[in-house]
Short mmCIF file of C-alpha atoms and ligand atoms in Angstrom, two decimals:
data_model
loop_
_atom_site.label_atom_id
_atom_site.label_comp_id
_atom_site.label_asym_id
_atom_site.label_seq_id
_atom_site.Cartn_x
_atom_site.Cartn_y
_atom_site.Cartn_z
CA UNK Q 3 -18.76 17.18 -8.17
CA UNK Q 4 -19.71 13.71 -6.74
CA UNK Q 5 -18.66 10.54 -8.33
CA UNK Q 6 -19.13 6.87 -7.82
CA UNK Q 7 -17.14 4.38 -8.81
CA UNK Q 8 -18.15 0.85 -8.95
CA UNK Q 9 -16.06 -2.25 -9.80
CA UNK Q 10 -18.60 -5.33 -9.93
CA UNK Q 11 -17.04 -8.84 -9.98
CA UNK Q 12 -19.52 -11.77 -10.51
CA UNK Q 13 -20.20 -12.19 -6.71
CA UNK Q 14 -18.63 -9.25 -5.51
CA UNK Q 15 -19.09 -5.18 -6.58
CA UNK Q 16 -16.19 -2.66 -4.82
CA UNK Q 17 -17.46 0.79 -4.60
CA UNK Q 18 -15.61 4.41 -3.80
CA UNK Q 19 -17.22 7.59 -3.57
CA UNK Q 20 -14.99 10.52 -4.66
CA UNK Q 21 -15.52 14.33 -3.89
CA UNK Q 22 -13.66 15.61 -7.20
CA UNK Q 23 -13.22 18.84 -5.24
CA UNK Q 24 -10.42 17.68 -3.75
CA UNK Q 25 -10.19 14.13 -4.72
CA UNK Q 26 -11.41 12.94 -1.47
CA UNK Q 27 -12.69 9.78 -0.50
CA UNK Q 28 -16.15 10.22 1.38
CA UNK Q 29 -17.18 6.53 1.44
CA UNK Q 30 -15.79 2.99 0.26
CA UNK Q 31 -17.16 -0.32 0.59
CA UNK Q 32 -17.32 -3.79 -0.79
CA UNK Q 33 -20.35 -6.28 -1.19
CA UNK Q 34 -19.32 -9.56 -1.01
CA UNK Q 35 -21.22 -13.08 -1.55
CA UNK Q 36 -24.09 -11.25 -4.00
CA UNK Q 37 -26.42 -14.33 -5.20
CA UNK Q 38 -24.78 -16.45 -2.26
CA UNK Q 39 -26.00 -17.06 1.05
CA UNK Q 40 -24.37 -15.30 3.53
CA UNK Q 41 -24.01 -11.75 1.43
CA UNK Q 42 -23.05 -8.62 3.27
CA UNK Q 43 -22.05 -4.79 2.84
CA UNK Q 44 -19.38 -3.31 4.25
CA UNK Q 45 -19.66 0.54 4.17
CA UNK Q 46 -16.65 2.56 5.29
CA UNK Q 47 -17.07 6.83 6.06
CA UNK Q 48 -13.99 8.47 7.79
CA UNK Q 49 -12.27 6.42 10.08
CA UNK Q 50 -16.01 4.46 10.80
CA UNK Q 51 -17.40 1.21 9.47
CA UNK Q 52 -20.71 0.02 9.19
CA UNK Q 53 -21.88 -3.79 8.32
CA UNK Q 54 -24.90 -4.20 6.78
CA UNK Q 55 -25.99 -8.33 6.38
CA UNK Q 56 -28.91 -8.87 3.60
CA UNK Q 57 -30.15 -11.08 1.18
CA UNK Q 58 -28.47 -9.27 -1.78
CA UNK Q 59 -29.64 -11.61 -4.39
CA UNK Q 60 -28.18 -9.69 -7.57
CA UNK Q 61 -26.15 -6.87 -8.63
CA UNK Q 62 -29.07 -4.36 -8.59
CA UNK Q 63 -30.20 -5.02 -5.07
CA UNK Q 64 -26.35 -5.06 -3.50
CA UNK Q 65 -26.11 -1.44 -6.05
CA UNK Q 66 -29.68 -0.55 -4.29
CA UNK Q 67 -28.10 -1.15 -0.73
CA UNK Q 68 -25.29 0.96 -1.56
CA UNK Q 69 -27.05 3.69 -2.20
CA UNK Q 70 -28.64 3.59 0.21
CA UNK Q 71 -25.26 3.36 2.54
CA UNK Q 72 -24.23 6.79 0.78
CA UNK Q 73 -27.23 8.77 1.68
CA UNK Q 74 -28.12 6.98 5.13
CA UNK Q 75 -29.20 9.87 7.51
CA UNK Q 76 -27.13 7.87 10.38
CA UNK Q 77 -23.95 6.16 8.65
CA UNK Q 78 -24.17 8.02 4.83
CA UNK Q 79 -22.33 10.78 3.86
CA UNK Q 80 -24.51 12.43 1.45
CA UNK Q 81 -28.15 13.88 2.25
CA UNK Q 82 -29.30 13.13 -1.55
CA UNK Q 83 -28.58 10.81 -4.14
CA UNK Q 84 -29.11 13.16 -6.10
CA UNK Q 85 -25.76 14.62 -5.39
CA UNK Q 86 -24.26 12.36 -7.50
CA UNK Q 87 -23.23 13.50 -10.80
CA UNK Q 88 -21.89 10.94 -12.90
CA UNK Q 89 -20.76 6.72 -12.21
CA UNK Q 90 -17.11 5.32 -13.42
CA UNK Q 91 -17.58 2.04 -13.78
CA UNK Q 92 -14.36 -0.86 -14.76
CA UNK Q 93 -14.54 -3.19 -17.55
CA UNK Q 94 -12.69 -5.70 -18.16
CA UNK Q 95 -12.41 -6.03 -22.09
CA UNK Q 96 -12.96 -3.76 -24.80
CA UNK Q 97 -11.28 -5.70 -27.46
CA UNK Q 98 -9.82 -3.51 -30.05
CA UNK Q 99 -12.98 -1.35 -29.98
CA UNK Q 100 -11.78 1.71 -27.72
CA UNK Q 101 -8.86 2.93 -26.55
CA UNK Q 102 -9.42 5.19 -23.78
CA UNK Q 103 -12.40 5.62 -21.04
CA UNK Q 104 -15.97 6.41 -23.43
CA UNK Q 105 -19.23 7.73 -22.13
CA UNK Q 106 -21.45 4.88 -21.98
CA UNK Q 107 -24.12 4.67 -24.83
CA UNK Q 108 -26.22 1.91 -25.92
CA UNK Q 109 -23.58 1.65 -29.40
CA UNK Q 110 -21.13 1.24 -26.14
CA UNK Q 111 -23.38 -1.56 -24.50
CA UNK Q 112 -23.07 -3.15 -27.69
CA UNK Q 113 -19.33 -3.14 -27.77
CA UNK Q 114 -19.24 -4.34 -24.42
CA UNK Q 115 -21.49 -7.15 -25.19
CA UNK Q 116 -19.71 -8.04 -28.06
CA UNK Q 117 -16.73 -7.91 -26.25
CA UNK Q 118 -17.94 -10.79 -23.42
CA UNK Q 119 -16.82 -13.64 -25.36
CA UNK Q 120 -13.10 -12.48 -25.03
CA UNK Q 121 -13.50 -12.13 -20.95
CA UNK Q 122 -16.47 -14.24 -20.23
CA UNK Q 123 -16.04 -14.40 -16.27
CA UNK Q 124 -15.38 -10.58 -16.51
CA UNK Q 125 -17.20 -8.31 -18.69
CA UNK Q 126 -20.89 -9.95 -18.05
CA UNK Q 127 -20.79 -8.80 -14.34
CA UNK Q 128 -19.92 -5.66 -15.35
CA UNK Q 129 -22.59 -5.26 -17.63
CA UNK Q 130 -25.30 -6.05 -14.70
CA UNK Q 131 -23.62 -3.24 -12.50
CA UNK Q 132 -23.69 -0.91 -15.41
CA UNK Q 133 -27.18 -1.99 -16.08
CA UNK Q 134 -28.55 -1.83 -12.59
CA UNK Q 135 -27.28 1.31 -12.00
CA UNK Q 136 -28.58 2.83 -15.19
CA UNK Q 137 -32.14 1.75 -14.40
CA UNK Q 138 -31.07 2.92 -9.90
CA UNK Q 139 -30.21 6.57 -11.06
CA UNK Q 140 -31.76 7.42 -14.54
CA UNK Q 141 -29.92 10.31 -16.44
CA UNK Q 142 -26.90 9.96 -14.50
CA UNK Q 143 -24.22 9.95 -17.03
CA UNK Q 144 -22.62 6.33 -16.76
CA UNK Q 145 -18.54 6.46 -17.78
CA UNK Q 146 -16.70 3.15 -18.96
CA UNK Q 147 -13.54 2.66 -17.96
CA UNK Q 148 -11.60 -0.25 -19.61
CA UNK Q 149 -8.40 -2.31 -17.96
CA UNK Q 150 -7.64 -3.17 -22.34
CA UNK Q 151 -7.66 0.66 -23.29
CA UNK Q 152 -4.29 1.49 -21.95
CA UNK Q 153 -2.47 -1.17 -23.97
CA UNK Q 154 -3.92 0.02 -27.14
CA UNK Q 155 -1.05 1.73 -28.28
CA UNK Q 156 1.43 -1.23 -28.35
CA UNK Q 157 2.20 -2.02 -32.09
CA UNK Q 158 1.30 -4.73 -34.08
CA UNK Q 159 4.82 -6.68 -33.95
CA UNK Q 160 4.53 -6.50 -29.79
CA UNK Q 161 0.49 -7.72 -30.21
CA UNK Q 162 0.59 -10.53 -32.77
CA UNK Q 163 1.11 -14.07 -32.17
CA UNK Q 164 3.10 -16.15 -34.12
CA UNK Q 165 0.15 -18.05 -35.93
CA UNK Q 166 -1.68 -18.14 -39.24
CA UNK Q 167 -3.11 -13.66 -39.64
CA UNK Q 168 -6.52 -14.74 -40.71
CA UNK Q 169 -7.10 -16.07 -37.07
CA UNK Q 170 -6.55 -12.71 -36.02
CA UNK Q 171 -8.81 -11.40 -38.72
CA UNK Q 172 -11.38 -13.98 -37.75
CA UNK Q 173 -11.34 -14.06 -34.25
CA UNK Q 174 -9.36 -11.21 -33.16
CA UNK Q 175 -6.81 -13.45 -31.63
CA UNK Q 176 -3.92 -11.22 -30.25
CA UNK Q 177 -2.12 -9.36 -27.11
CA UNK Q 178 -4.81 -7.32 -25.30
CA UNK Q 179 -2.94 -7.02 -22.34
CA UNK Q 180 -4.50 -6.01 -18.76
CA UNK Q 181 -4.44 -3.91 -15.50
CA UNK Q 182 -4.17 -1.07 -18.31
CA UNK Q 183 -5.62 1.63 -15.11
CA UNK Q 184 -3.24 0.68 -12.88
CA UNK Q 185 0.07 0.88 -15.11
CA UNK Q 186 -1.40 4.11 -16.24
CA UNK Q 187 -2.02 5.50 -13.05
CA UNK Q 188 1.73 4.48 -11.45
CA UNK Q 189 3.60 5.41 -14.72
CA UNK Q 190 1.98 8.98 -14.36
CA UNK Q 191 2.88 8.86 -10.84
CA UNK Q 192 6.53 7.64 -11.29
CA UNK Q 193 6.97 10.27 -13.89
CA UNK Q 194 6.24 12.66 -11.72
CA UNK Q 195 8.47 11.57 -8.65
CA UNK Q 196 10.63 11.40 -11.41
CA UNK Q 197 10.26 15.39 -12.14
CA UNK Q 198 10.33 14.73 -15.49
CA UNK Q 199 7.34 15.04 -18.24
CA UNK Q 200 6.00 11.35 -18.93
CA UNK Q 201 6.84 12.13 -22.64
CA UNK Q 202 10.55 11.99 -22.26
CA UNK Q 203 10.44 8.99 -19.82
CA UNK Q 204 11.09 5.29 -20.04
CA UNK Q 205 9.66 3.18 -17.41
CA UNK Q 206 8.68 -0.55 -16.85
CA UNK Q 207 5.69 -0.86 -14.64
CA UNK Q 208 5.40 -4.38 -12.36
CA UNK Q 209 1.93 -5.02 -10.95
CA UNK Q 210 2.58 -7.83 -8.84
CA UNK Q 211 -0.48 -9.05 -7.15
CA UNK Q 212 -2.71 -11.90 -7.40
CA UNK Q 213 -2.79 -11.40 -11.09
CA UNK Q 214 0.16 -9.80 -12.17
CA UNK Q 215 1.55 -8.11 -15.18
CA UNK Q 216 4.65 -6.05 -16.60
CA UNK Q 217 4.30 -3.11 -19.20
CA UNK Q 218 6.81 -1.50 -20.87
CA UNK Q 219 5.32 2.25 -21.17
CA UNK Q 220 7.40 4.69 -23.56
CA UNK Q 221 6.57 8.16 -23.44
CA UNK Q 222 3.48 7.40 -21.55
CA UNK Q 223 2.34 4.99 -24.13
CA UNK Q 224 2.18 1.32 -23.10
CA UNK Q 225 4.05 -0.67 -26.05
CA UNK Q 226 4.66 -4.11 -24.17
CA UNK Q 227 2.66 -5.56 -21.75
CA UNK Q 228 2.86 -9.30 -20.47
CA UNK Q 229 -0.93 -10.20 -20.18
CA UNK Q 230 -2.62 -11.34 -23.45
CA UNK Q 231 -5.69 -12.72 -25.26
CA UNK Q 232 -6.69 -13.36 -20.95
CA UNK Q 233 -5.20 -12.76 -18.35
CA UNK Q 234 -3.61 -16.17 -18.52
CA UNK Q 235 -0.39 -14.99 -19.93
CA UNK Q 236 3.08 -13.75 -18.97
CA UNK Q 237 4.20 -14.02 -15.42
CA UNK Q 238 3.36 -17.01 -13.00
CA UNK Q 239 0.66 -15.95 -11.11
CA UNK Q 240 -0.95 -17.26 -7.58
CA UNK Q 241 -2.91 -19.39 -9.45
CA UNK Q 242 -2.35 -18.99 -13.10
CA UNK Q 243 0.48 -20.77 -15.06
CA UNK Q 244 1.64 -17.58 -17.01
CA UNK Q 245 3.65 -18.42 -20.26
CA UNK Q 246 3.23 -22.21 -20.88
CA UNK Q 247 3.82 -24.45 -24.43
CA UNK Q 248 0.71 -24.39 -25.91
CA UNK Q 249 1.45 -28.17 -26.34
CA UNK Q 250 1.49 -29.02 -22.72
CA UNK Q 251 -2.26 -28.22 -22.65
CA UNK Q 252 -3.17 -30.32 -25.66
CA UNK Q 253 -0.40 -33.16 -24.27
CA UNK Q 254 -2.60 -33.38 -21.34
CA UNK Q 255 -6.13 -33.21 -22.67
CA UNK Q 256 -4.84 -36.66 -24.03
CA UNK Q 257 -2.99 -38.02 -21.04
CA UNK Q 258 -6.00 -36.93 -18.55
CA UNK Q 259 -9.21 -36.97 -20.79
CA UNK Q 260 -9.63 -33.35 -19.75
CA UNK Q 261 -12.10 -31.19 -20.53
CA UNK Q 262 -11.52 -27.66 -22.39
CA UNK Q 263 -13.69 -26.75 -19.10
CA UNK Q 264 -11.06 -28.96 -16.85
CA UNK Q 265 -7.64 -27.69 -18.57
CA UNK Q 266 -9.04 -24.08 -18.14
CA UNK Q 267 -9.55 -24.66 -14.48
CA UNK Q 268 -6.35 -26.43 -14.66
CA UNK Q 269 -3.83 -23.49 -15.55
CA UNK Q 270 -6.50 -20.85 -14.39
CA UNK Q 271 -7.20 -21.62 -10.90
CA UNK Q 272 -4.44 -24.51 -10.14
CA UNK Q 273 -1.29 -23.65 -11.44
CA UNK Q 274 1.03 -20.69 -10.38
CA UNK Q 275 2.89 -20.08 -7.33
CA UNK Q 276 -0.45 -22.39 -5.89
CA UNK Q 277 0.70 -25.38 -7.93
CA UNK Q 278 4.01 -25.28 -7.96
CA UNK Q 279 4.38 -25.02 -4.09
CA UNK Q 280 1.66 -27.13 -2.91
CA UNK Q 281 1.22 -24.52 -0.34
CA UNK Q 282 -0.58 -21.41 -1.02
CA UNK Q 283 -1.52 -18.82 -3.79
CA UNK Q 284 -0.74 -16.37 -1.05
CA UNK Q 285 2.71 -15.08 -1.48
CA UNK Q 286 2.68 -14.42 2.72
CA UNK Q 287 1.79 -17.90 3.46
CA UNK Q 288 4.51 -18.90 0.64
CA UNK Q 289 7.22 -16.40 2.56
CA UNK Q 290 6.22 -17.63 5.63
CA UNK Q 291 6.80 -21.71 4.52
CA UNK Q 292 10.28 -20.97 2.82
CA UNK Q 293 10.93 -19.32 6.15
CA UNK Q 294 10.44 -22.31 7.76
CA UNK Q 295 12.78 -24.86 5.04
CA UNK Q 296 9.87 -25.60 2.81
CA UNK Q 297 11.65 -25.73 -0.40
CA UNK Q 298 8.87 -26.04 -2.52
CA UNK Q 299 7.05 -22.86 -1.33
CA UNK Q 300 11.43 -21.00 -2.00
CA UNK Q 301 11.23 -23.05 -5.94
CA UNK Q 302 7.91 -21.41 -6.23
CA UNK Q 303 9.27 -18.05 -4.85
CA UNK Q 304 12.57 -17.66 -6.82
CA UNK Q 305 10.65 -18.86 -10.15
CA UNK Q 306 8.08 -15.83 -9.29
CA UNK Q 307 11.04 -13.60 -8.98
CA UNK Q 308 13.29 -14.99 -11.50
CA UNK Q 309 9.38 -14.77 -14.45
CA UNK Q 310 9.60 -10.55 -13.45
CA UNK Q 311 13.32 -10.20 -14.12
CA UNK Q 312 13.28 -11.95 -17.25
CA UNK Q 313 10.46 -9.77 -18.10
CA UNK Q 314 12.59 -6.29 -16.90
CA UNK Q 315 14.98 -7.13 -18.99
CA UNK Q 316 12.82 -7.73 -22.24
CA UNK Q 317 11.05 -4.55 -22.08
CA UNK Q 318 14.95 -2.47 -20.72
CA UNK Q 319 15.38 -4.10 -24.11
CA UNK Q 320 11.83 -2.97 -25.81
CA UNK Q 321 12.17 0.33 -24.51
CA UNK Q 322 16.02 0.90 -25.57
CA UNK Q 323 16.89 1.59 -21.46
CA UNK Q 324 14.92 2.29 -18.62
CA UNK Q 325 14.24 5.11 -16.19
CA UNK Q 326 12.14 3.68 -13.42
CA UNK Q 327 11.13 0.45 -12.44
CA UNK Q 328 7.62 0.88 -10.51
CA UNK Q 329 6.47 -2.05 -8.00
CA UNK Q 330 2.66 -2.08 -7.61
CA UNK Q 331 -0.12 -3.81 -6.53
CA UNK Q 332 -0.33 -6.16 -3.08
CA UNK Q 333 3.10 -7.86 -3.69
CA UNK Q 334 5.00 -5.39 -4.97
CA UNK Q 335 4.16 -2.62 -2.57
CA UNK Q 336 4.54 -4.95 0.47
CA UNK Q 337 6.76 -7.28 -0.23
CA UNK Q 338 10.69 -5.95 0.14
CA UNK Q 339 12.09 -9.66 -0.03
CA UNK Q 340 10.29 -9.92 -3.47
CA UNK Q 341 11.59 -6.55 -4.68
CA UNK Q 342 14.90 -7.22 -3.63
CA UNK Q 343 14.84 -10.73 -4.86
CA UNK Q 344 13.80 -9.58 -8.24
CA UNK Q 345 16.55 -6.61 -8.83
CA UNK Q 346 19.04 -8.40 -7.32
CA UNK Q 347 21.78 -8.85 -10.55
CA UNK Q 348 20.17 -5.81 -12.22
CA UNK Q 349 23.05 -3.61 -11.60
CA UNK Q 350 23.95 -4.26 -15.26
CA UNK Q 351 20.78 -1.85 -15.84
CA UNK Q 352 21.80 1.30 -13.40
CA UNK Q 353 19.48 -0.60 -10.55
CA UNK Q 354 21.01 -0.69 -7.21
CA UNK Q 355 18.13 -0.71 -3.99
CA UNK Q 356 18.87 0.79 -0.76
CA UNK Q 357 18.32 -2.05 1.50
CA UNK Q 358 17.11 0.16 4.41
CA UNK Q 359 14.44 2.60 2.05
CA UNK Q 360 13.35 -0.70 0.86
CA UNK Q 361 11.47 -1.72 3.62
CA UNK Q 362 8.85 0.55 3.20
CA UNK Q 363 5.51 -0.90 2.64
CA UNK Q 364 2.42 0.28 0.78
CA UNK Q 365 3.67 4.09 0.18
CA UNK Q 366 5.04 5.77 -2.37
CA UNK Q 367 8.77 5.79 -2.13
CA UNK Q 368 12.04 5.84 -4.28
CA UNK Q 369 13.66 2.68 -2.64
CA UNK Q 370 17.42 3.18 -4.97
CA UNK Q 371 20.42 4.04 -3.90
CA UNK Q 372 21.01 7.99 -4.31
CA UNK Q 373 23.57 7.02 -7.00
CA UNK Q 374 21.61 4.20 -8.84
CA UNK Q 375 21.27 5.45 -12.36
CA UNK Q 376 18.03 3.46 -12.36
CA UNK Q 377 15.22 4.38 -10.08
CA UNK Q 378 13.27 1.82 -8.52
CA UNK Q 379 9.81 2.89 -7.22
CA UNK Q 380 7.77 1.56 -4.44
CA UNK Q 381 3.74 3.30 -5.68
CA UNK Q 382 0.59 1.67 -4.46
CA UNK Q 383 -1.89 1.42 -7.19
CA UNK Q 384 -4.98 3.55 -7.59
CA UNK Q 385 -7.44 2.16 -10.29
CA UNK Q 386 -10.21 3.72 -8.42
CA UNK Q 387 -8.88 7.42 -8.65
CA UNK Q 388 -7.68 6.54 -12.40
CA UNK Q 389 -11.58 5.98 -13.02
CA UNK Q 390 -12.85 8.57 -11.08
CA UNK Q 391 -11.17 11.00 -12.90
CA UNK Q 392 -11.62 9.93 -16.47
CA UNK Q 393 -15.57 10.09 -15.50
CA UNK Q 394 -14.63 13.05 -14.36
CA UNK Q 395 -12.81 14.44 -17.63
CA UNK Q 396 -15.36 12.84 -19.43
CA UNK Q 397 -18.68 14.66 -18.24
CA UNK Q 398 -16.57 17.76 -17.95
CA UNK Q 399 -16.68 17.59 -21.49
CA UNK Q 400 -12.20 17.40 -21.24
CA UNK Q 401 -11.92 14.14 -22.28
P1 LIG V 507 -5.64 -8.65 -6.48
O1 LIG V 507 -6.18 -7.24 -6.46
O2 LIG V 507 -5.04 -9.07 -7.78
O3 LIG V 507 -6.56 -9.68 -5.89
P2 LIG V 507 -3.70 -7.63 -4.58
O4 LIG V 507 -3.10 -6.54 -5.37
O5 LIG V 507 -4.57 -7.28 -3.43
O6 LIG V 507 -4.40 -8.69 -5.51
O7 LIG V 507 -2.51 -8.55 -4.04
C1 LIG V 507 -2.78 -9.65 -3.26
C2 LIG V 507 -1.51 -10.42 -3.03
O8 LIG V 507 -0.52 -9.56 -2.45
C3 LIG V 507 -1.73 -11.52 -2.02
O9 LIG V 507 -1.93 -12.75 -2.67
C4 LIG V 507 -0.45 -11.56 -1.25
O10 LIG V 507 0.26 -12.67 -1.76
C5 LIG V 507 0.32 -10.33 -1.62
N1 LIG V 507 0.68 -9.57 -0.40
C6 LIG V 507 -0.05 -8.65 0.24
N2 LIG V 507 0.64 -8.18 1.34
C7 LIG V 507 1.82 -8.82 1.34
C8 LIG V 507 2.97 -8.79 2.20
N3 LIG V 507 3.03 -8.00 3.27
N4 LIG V 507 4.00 -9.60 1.89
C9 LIG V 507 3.94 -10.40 0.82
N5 LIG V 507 2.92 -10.47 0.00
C10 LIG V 507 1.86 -9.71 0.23
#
């Protein structure tokens, strides 16, 4: 069985096409710049690339040229669309409406809908890929695949905040939490490097990338996660503030005459590891300054890496000890300064990291040392695979 997965952004839509035989990859690619000047399609097959430059003036018409990529007699890898069997596509939010990957149905659309004024930059570009590809390939079943669903387990005393319950009731204000595919899929993983069943383990989960998150997963069941009503919360990000007094955004709405528009932008897109250094969001560039003396880009840095340990130990304490600690996502599989920076002092907690094993970078390794009671885990993410095979489970009538 064929499946596509697609994972549209508001001017870009990522794309994977999985043989489920084997769990191959036949073709990837990424459109980027849809509705901008400039837009292009970059279709990978094998070890071969091929760039495609077009007016791709919406979702449809960059899903259109896809498709057409996939079954291209010269560059495609299959000889009819037809060959595809079912689409996984991510969303961002599903609020507190499902907990686990759903067949998509227009009672689903709905939800979805519903659902945009909790993510607006997220879940309306999702909706246009889902939409587009329903009216591209009619009768294909079309699987949703949500980054909230995963974090549905975590109990109410982890997912309230601390203000009046009727705002909750009214509004649904509360901890959603996100990247809910990728802690799944590398707490599955760790579990079983960790030749243990995921039911008896204990494992904290660090997604460490632009946006980045902690969750505290029990028994395979996420009960903690840093992320919350957005993905504003929790750790410093490359551009996002992470845990802030609420009062620092209302103190300067007064001092500046800020917009709600301006203070979003403001901890959104110019705060983090961005803000802080003056330098980059891009933890490389920021590695590469502090190399050089820049103390600003080393404050910004050690904060970073001081935000996840803080967080480790929370959920050590959440989760009544740990088993693993998993690194994911583009800092965390790449960076070994960051992951050494961050578990440095954790020896209270069984961690200890082999200095030489930790170099590794972007593969799946156990980077402790053989007698660390605490294993910490080096496992690139795969969201992609995650969705592929819920769509999977899903039309197989399994899920
Ligand atoms: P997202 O999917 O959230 O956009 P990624 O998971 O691709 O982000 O992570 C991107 C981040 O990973 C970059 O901002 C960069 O700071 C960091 N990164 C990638 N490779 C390295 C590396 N070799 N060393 C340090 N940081 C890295």
């Amino acid at each position: 069985m064929k499946i596509l997965v697609i994972n549209c952004g508001s001017s870009s839509l990522k794309y994977q096409l999985f043989n489920m035989e084997n769990e191959e990859v036949m073709a990837k690619g990424l459109v980027e710049r849809i509705g901008l000047p400039g837009s292009i399609l970059t279709h990978r097959y094998g070890e071969e690339k091929k760039v495609i430059e077009d007016e791709i003036s919406d979702h449809e018409r960059a899903i259109k040229l896809v498709l057409d990529a996939i079954v291209n007699p010269e560059y495609g890898v299959l000889s009819s669309m037809k060959e595809i069997s079912a689409v996984g596509h991510r969303v961002v939010h599903a609020g507190e409406d499902f907990s686990g990957s759903v067949l998509l149905t227009e009672e689903v659309m709905k939800a979805i809908r519903k659902n945009s004024e909790l993510a607006p930059l997220h879940n309306p570009p999702n909706i246009m890929g889902i939409e587009a590809c329903q009216r591209l390939m009619p009768g294909v079943p079309q699987v949703a695949v949500f980054d909230t669903a995963f974090h549905q387990t975590m109990p109410p005393k982890a997912y309230l905040y601390g203000i009046p319950y009727e705002y909750y009731e009214k509004y649904k204000i509360r901890k959603y939490g996100f990247h809910g595919t990728s802690h799944k899929y590398v707490a599955q993983r760790a579990a079983a490097l960790l030749g243990k069943p995921i039911e008896q383990c204990k494992i904290i989960t660090c997604h460490l990338g632009n946006g980045a998150s902690i969750a505290a997963v029990d028994g395979g069941k996420s009960v903690d996660t840093t992320m919350g009503f957005t993905p504003l919360e929790g750790l410093m990000m490359g551009t996002r503030s992470g845990d802030i007094d609420a009062t620092v955004i209302t103190f300067l709405m007064e001092k500046e005459g800020w917009t709600t528009e301006q203070v979003n932008n403001f901890v959104n897109k110019k705060s983090g590891v961005l803000g802080l250094s003056g330098v980059s969001s891009d933890f490389r560039d920021l590695e590469t300054a502090a190399g050089q003396g820049n103390e600003r880009a080393q404050i910004a840095l050690d904060r970073f890496a001081y935000g996840v340990k803080k967080y480790i130990g929370a959920y050590a304490a959440v989760l009544d000890g740990v088993d693993a600690i998993v690194f994911t996502a583009g800092l965390g599989e790449n960076s070994a300064s960051m992951r050494e920076s961050i578990c440095s002092g954790l020896g209270y907690l069984g961690v200890k990291i082999d200095s030489e094993k930790n170099k590794i970078r972007g593969q799946e390794m156990d980077v402790s040392a053989v007698d660390a009671k605490t294993k910490v885990l080096v496992i690139p993410t795969n969201e992609e695979l995650m969705i592929a095979r819920d769509t999977y489970d899903i039309v197989k009538g399994k899920a």
